[in-house]
Amino acid sequence: MEAAPLASLSLTHVHYNPDDPISYLCAWLALVPQALCVIYVTLIWSTREIEILLMFAGQMGCEALNFLLKRLIKEERPKRNVQSTPLDYTFERLSIHELFLVAH
């Protein structure tokens, strides 16, 4: 089976298969972290509660740790039928988020 050409969702530069509606939905779901940041800042600004500030700080700390671990571990992405650059590293984001939410 030949791989379909991928399209890019310009807002996030997420590659998705334009022929697959689930792929398109998943590309838009990649915006959830940005939406969470907007929600956190709005809640901090409007309620000024320390709990929300701490949750946002924890989320940003998790993102910073994820960024550092990606640079330290440098695990290559799984090989697929798409072109990838040799310095394209990945680390399972969902696993890291779940780990810190459970540890919290």
Coordinates of N, CA, C and O in Angstrom, one line a residue:
M1 N 0.8 -1.2 0.0 CA 0.0 0.0 0.0 C 0.9 1.2 0.0 O 1.8 1.4 0.8
E2 N 0.6 2.2 -0.9 CA 1.4 3.4 -1.0 C 0.9 4.4 0.0 O -0.3 4.6 0.2
A3 N 1.9 5.1 0.6 CA 1.5 6.1 1.6 C 1.0 7.3 1.0 O 1.4 7.8 -0.1
A4 N -0.1 7.9 1.5 CA -0.7 9.1 1.0 C 0.2 10.3 1.3 O 0.9 10.3 2.3
P5 N 0.2 11.3 0.4 CA 1.0 12.5 0.7 C 0.4 13.2 1.9 O -0.8 13.3 2.1
L6 N 1.3 13.7 2.8 CA 0.8 14.4 4.0 C 0.6 15.9 3.7 O 1.4 16.5 3.0
A7 N -0.3 16.4 4.4 CA -0.6 17.9 4.4 C -0.1 18.4 5.7 O 0.0 17.7 6.7
S8 N 0.0 19.7 5.8 CA 0.4 20.4 7.0 C -0.7 21.3 7.5 O -1.1 22.1 6.7
L9 N -1.0 21.2 8.8 CA -2.0 22.2 9.4 C -1.1 23.4 9.7 O -0.3 23.3 10.6
S10 N -1.3 24.5 9.0 CA -0.4 25.6 9.1 C -0.3 26.2 10.4 O 0.7 26.8 10.8
L11 N -1.4 26.1 11.3 CA -1.3 26.7 12.6 C -0.3 26.0 13.5 O 0.3 26.7 14.4
T12 N -0.1 24.7 13.3 CA 0.8 24.0 14.2 C 1.9 23.3 13.5 O 2.8 22.7 14.1
H13 N 1.9 23.3 12.2 CA 2.8 22.5 11.4 C 2.8 21.0 11.8 O 3.8 20.3 11.9
V14 N 1.6 20.5 12.0 CA 1.4 19.1 12.2 C 1.1 18.4 10.9 O 0.2 18.9 10.2
H15 N 1.8 17.4 10.6 CA 1.5 16.7 9.3 C 0.4 15.7 9.5 O 0.4 14.9 10.5
Y16 N -0.6 15.6 8.6 CA -1.7 14.7 8.7 C -2.1 14.3 7.3 O -1.7 14.9 6.3
N17 N -2.8 13.2 7.2 CA -3.3 12.6 5.9 C -4.6 13.4 5.6 O -5.6 13.2 6.3
P18 N -4.6 14.2 4.5 CA -5.8 14.9 4.2 C -7.0 14.1 3.8 O -8.1 14.5 3.8
D19 N -6.7 12.8 3.4 CA -7.8 11.9 3.0 C -8.5 11.2 4.2 O -9.5 10.6 4.1
D20 N -7.9 11.4 5.4 CA -8.4 10.7 6.6 C -9.0 11.7 7.6 O -8.3 12.6 8.1
P21 N -10.3 11.7 7.8 CA -10.9 12.7 8.7 C -10.4 12.6 10.1 O -10.4 13.6 10.9
I22 N -10.1 11.4 10.6 CA -9.6 11.2 11.9 C -8.2 11.9 12.1 O -7.9 12.5 13.1
S23 N -7.4 11.7 11.0 CA -6.1 12.4 11.0 C -6.2 13.9 11.1 O -5.5 14.6 11.8
Y24 N -7.2 14.5 10.4 CA -7.5 15.9 10.4 C -7.9 16.3 11.8 O -7.4 17.3 12.4
L25 N -8.8 15.5 12.5 CA -9.2 15.8 13.8 C -8.0 15.8 14.8 O -7.9 16.7 15.6
C26 N -7.2 14.8 14.6 CA -6.0 14.7 15.5 C -5.1 15.9 15.3 O -4.4 16.3 16.3
A27 N -5.0 16.4 14.1 CA -4.1 17.6 13.9 C -4.7 18.8 14.6 O -3.9 19.5 15.2
W28 N -6.0 18.9 14.7 CA -6.6 20.0 15.4 C -6.4 19.8 16.9 O -6.3 20.7 17.7
L29 N -6.5 18.5 17.4 CA -6.3 18.2 18.8 C -4.9 18.6 19.3 O -4.6 18.7 20.5
A30 N -3.9 18.7 18.3 CA -2.6 19.1 18.7 C -2.6 20.6 19.3 O -1.6 21.0 19.9
L31 N -3.7 21.3 19.1 CA -3.8 22.6 19.6 C -4.2 22.7 21.1 O -4.3 23.7 21.7
V32 N -4.6 21.5 21.7 CA -5.1 21.5 23.1 C -4.1 22.1 24.0 O -4.5 22.9 24.9
P33 N -2.8 21.8 24.0 CA -1.8 22.4 24.9 C -1.9 24.0 24.8 O -1.8 24.6 25.9
Q34 N -2.0 24.5 23.7 CA -2.0 26.0 23.5 C -3.3 26.5 24.2 O -3.3 27.5 24.8
A35 N -4.4 25.8 23.9 CA -5.7 26.2 24.5 C -5.6 26.1 26.0 O -6.2 27.0 26.7
L36 N -5.0 25.1 26.6 CA -4.8 25.0 28.0 C -4.1 26.2 28.6 O -4.4 26.7 29.7
C37 N -3.0 26.6 27.9 CA -2.3 27.8 28.4 C -3.1 29.0 28.4 O -3.1 29.8 29.4
V38 N -4.0 29.2 27.4 CA -4.9 30.4 27.4 C -5.9 30.3 28.5 O -6.1 31.3 29.2
I39 N -6.4 29.1 28.8 CA -7.4 28.9 29.9 C -6.7 29.2 31.2 O -7.3 29.8 32.1
Y40 N -5.5 28.6 31.4 CA -4.8 28.9 32.7 C -4.5 30.4 32.9 O -4.8 30.9 34.0
V41 N -4.0 31.1 31.9 CA -3.8 32.5 32.1 C -5.0 33.3 32.3 O -5.1 34.1 33.2
T42 N -6.1 32.9 31.7 CA -7.4 33.6 31.9 C -7.9 33.3 33.3 O -8.3 34.3 34.0
L43 N -7.8 32.1 33.8 CA -8.2 31.8 35.2 C -7.3 32.5 36.2 O -7.8 33.0 37.2
I44 N -6.0 32.5 35.9 CA -5.1 33.2 36.9 C -5.4 34.7 36.9 O -5.5 35.3 38.0
W45 N -5.7 35.3 35.8 CA -6.0 36.7 35.7 C -7.3 37.0 36.4 O -7.4 38.0 37.1
S46 N -8.3 36.2 36.2 CA -9.7 36.5 36.7 C -9.9 36.1 38.2 O -10.6 36.8 38.9
T47 N -9.3 34.9 38.6 CA -9.6 34.5 40.0 C -8.4 34.8 40.9 O -8.7 34.9 42.1
R48 N -7.2 34.8 40.4 CA -6.0 35.0 41.2 C -5.9 34.1 42.4 O -5.5 34.4 43.5
E49 N -6.2 32.8 42.1 CA -6.0 31.7 43.1 C -4.7 31.0 42.9 O -4.3 30.8 41.8
I50 N -4.0 30.7 44.0 CA -2.7 30.1 43.9 C -2.7 28.7 43.4 O -1.8 28.3 42.7
E51 N -3.8 28.0 43.6 CA -3.9 26.6 43.1 C -3.8 26.6 41.5 O -3.1 25.7 41.0
I52 N -4.5 27.5 40.9 CA -4.4 27.5 39.4 C -3.0 27.9 39.0 O -2.5 27.3 38.0
L53 N -2.4 28.9 39.6 CA -1.0 29.2 39.3 C -0.1 28.1 39.5 O 0.8 27.8 38.6
L54 N -0.3 27.3 40.5 CA 0.6 26.1 40.8 C 0.3 25.0 39.7 O 1.3 24.4 39.3
M55 N -0.9 24.9 39.3 CA -1.2 23.9 38.2 C -0.5 24.3 36.9 O 0.1 23.5 36.2
F56 N -0.6 25.6 36.6 CA 0.0 26.1 35.4 C 1.6 26.0 35.5 O 2.2 25.6 34.5
A57 N 2.1 26.3 36.7 CA 3.6 26.1 36.8 C 4.0 24.7 36.7 O 5.0 24.4 36.1
G58 N 3.2 23.8 37.2 CA 3.4 22.3 37.0 C 3.4 21.9 35.6 O 4.2 21.1 35.1
Q59 N 2.4 22.4 34.8 CA 2.3 22.1 33.4 C 3.5 22.6 32.7 O 4.1 21.9 31.8
M60 N 3.9 23.9 33.0 CA 5.1 24.4 32.3 C 6.4 23.7 32.7 O 7.3 23.5 31.9
G61 N 6.5 23.3 34.0 CA 7.6 22.5 34.4 C 7.7 21.2 33.7 O 8.8 20.8 33.3
C62 N 6.6 20.6 33.5 CA 6.5 19.3 32.8 C 7.0 19.5 31.3 O 7.7 18.7 30.8
E63 N 6.5 20.6 30.7 CA 7.0 20.9 29.3 C 8.5 21.1 29.3 O 9.1 20.7 28.3
A64 N 9.0 21.9 30.2 CA 10.4 22.2 30.3 C 11.2 20.9 30.5 O 12.2 20.7 29.8
L65 N 10.8 20.0 31.4 CA 11.4 18.7 31.6 C 11.4 17.9 30.3 O 12.4 17.2 30.0
N66 N 10.2 17.8 29.7 CA 10.1 17.1 28.4 C 11.1 17.6 27.4 O 11.7 16.8 26.7
F67 N 11.2 18.9 27.3 CA 12.1 19.5 26.3 C 13.6 19.1 26.6 O 14.3 18.7 25.7
L68 N 13.9 19.1 27.9 CA 15.3 18.7 28.3 C 15.6 17.3 28.1 O 16.6 16.9 27.6
L69 N 14.6 16.4 28.4 CA 14.8 15.0 28.2 C 14.9 14.6 26.7 O 15.6 13.7 26.4
K70 N 14.1 15.3 25.9 CA 14.2 15.1 24.4 C 15.7 15.3 24.0 O 16.2 14.6 23.2
R71 N 16.3 16.4 24.5 CA 17.6 16.8 24.1 C 18.7 15.8 24.7 O 19.7 15.6 24.1
L72 N 18.4 15.3 25.8 CA 19.4 14.4 26.5 C 19.3 13.0 26.0 O 20.3 12.3 25.7
I73 N 18.1 12.5 25.8 CA 17.9 11.1 25.4 C 18.1 10.9 23.9 O 18.6 9.9 23.4
K74 N 17.5 11.8 23.1 CA 17.6 11.8 21.6 C 17.2 10.4 21.0 O 17.9 9.8 20.2
E75 N 16.1 10.0 21.4 CA 15.5 8.8 20.8 C 14.9 9.1 19.4 O 14.1 10.0 19.3
E76 N 15.3 8.3 18.4 CA 14.8 8.6 17.1 C 13.3 8.2 17.0 O 12.8 7.3 17.6
R77 N 12.7 8.9 16.1 CA 11.3 8.6 15.8 C 11.2 7.3 15.1 O 12.1 6.9 14.4
P78 N 10.0 6.6 15.3 CA 9.9 5.3 14.6 C 9.9 5.6 13.1 O 9.4 6.6 12.6
K79 N 10.5 4.6 12.3 CA 10.5 4.8 10.9 C 9.2 4.5 10.3 O 8.5 3.6 10.6
R80 N 8.8 5.4 9.4 CA 7.5 5.3 8.7 C 7.8 5.6 7.2 O 8.9 5.7 6.8
N81 N 6.7 5.7 6.4 CA 6.9 5.9 5.0 C 7.0 7.4 4.7 O 6.8 7.8 3.5
V82 N 7.2 8.3 5.7 CA 7.4 9.7 5.4 C 8.9 10.0 5.5 O 9.6 9.4 6.2
Q83 N 9.3 11.1 4.9 CA 10.7 11.5 5.0 C 10.9 12.2 6.3 O 10.1 13.0 6.8
S84 N 12.0 11.8 7.0 CA 12.3 12.4 8.3 C 13.8 12.8 8.2 O 14.6 12.3 7.6
T85 N 14.0 13.8 9.0 CA 15.4 14.3 9.1 C 16.2 13.5 10.1 O 15.6 13.0 11.0
P86 N 17.5 13.4 10.0 CA 18.2 12.5 10.9 C 18.2 13.1 12.3 O 18.4 12.3 13.3
L87 N 18.0 14.3 12.6 CA 18.0 14.9 13.9 C 16.6 15.1 14.4 O 16.4 16.0 15.2
D88 N 15.7 14.3 14.0 CA 14.3 14.5 14.4 C 14.0 13.5 15.6 O 13.9 12.3 15.4
Y89 N 14.0 14.1 16.8 CA 13.9 13.3 18.0 C 12.5 13.4 18.5 O 11.8 14.3 18.3
T90 N 12.1 12.4 19.3 CA 10.8 12.3 19.9 C 10.9 11.8 21.3 O 11.8 11.1 21.7
F91 N 9.9 12.0 22.1 CA 9.7 11.4 23.4 C 8.3 11.4 23.7 O 7.6 12.4 23.4
E92 N 7.8 10.4 24.2 CA 6.3 10.2 24.3 C 5.8 11.2 25.3 O 6.0 11.1 26.5
R93 N 5.1 12.2 24.8 CA 4.6 13.3 25.7 C 3.5 12.9 26.6 O 3.5 13.3 27.8
L94 N 2.6 12.1 26.1 CA 1.5 11.7 27.0 C 2.0 10.9 28.2 O 1.5 11.1 29.3
S95 N 3.0 10.1 28.0 CA 3.5 9.3 29.1 C 4.1 10.2 30.2 O 3.9 10.0 31.3
I96 N 4.8 11.2 29.7 CA 5.4 12.1 30.7 C 4.4 12.9 31.4 O 4.4 13.0 32.7
H97 N 3.3 13.3 30.7 CA 2.3 14.1 31.4 C 1.6 13.2 32.4 O 1.3 13.6 33.5
E98 N 1.3 12.0 32.0 CA 0.6 11.1 32.9 C 1.5 10.8 34.2 O 1.0 10.7 35.3
L99 N 2.7 10.6 33.9 CA 3.7 10.3 35.0 C 3.6 11.4 36.1 O 3.5 11.2 37.3
F100 N 3.7 12.7 35.6 CA 3.7 13.8 36.6 C 2.3 14.0 37.2 O 2.3 14.5 38.3
L101 N 1.3 13.7 36.5 CA 0.0 13.9 37.1 C -0.3 12.8 38.2 O -0.8 13.1 39.2
V102 N 0.2 11.6 38.0 CA 0.1 10.6 39.0 C 1.0 10.9 40.1 O 0.7 10.7 41.3
A103 N 2.3 11.4 39.8 CA 3.2 11.7 40.9 C 2.8 12.9 41.7 O 3.1 13.0 42.9
H104 N 2.0 13.8 41.1 CA 1.5 15.0 41.8 C 0.5 14.5 42.9 O 0.5 14.8 44.0

